Structure formats: structure tokens, C-alpha cells
GROMACS .gro file of C-alpha atoms in nm:
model
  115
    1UNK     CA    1   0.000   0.000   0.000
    2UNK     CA    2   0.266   0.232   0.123
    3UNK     CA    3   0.478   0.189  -0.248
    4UNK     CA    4   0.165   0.210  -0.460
    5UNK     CA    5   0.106   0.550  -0.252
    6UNK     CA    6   0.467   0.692  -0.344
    7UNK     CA    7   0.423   0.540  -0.646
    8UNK     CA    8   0.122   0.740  -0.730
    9UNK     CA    9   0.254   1.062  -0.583
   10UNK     CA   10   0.492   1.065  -0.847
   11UNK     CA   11   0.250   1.074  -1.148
   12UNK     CA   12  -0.034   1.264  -1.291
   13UNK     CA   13  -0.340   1.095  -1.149
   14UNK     CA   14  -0.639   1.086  -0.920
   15UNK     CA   15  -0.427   0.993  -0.628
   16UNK     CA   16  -0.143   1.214  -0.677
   17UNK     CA   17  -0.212   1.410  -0.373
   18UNK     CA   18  -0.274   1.099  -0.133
   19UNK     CA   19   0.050   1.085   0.038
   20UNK     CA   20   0.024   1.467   0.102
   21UNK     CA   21  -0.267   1.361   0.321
   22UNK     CA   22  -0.048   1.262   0.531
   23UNK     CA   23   0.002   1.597   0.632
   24UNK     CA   24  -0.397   1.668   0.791
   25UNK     CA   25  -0.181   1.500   1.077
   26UNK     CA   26  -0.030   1.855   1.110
   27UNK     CA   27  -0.323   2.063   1.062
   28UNK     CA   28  -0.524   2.309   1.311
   29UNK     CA   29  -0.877   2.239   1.240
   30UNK     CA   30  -1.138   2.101   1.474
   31UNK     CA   31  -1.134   1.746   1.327
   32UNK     CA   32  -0.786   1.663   1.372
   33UNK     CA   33  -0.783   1.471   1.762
   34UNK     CA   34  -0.401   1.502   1.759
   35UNK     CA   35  -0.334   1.843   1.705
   36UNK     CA   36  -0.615   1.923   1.895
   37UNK     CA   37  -0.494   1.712   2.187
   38UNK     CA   38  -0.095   1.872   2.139
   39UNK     CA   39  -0.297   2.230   2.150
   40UNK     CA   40  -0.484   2.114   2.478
   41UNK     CA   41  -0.139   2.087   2.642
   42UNK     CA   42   0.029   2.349   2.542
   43UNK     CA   43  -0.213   2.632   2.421
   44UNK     CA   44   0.117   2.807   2.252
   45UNK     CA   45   0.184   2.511   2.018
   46UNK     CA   46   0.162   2.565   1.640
   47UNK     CA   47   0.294   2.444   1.279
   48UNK     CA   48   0.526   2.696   1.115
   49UNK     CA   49   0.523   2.585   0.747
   50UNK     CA   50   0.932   2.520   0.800
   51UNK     CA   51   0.797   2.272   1.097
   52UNK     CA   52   0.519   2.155   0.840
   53UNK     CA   53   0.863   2.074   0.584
   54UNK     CA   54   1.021   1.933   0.846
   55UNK     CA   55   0.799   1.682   0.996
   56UNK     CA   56   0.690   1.590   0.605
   57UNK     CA   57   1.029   1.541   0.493
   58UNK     CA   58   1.227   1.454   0.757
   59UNK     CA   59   0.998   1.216   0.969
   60UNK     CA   60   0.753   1.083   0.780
   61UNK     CA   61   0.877   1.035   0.437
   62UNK     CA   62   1.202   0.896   0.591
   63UNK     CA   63   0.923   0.629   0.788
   64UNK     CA   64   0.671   0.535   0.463
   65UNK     CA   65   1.036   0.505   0.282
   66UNK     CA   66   1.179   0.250   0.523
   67UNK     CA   67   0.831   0.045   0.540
   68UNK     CA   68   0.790   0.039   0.133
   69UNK     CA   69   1.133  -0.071   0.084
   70UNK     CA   70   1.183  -0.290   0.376
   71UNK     CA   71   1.171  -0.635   0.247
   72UNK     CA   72   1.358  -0.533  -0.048
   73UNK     CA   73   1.675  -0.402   0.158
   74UNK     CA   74   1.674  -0.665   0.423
   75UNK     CA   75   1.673  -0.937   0.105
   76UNK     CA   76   2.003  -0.676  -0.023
   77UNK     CA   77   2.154  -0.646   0.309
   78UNK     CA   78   2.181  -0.971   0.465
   79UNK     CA   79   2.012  -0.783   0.753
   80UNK     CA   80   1.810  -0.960   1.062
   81UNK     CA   81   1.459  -0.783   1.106
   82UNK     CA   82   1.658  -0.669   1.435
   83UNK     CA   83   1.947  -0.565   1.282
   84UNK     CA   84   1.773  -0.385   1.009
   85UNK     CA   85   1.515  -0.235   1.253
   86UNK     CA   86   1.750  -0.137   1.467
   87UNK     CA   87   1.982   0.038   1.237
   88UNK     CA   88   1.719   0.238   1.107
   89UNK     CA   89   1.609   0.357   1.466
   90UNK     CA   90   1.958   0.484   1.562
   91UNK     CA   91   1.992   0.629   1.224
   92UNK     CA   92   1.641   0.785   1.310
   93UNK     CA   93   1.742   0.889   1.623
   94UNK     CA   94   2.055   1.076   1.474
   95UNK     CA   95   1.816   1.258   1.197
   96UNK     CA   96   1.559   1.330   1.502
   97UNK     CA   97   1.789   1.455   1.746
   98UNK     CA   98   1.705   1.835   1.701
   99UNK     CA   99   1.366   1.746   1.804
  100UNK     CA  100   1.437   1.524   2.109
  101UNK     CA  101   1.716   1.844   2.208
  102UNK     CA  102   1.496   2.083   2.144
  103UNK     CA  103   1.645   2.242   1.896
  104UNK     CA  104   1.375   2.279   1.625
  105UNK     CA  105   1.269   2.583   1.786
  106UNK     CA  106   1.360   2.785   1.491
  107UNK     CA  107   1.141   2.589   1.306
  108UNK     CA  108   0.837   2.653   1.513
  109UNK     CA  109   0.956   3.034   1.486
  110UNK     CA  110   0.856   3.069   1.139
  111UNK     CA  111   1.141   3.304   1.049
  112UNK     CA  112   1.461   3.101   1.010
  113UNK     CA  113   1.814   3.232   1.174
  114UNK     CA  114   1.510   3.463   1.378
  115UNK     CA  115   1.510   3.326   1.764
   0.00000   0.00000   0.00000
């Protein structure tokens, strides 16, 4: 499902846009129980569209990527489903680690190099 999705992306078609749905995940609107729970705790909490970029590109494209193809590289790599799963969470965790620091603040900020 997850490679016919990319797949389909990637063309001219009906479903071009159904991997962008992905991204109602971020949105403020009254239907959306996750942001709406995030806003509930912390009443300052908002998307900047750099956070929208970054939580599309760098979090879940990296984790529809690594499902789609995950057969295929463990076959390529001689990997254990351990191995392989754990290789991808510490390289995960490396990608992540502005978010688990704290850093991405200037991507909440909307302005970048603006604090």
C-alpha cells in the first residue's frame, strides 16, 4: 500500500495528492484529535510551514520510505529484522535529534536564523 502511494505521488493521477494527506496530521482544524490534543497541552503550540517541511520530509517520508522498501533491503543487506530495525532507529534517532534536544525551535519560529 505504502509503495503504490509513493508510487502514485509521483504521477499525474487521481491519487497524486494521497500521500500529502499525510500531512492533515499537522493541521489546526477542529477534526484533527491530535493536534487538537498537542494544543490542549500546550495552548502556545503551532505548525510553522518550515515545521510543516520538516515533519513531512524529515519524519515521515524517511518512515513510509523505510516500510515500502523494507523487504527489499533486508533481502540486499543480509540484515536480521533486528538488525535492520534497529539500524534504522539509531539512524532515526541521529536525523531526530534536534527534536528530542529541542532544537527545532527555529522551526516553530517561522522566520529562520530569527530566535
Amino acid at each position: 500500500t505504502l509503495r503504490i502511494l509513493m508510487y502514485e505521488s509521483l504521477k499525474e493521477s487521481k491519487h497524486h495528492d494521497d500521500l500529502f494527506r499525510l500531512l492533515d496530521l499537522t493541521r489546526d482544524t477542529d477534526d484533527n484529535p491530535i493536534f487538537k490534543s498537542i494544543s490542549e497541552a500546550d495552548s502556545d503550540f503551532n505548525y510553522s510551514s518550515e515545521m510543516t517541511l520538516f515533519k513531512f520530509f524529515f519524519s515521515i517520508i524517511p518512515l513510509v520510505t523505510f516500510a515500502a522498501y523494507y523487504d527489499d533491503f533486508k533481502k540486499k543487506s543480509l540484515m536480521s529484522d533486528e538488525e535492520l530495525r534497529s539500524s534504522f532507529l539509531q539512524s532515526f534517532r541521529v536525523v531526530l535529534s534536534s527534536l528530542i534536544n529541542g532544537t527545532e525551535i527555529s522551526l516553530r519560529a517561522g522566520t529562520p536564523g530569527q530566535s
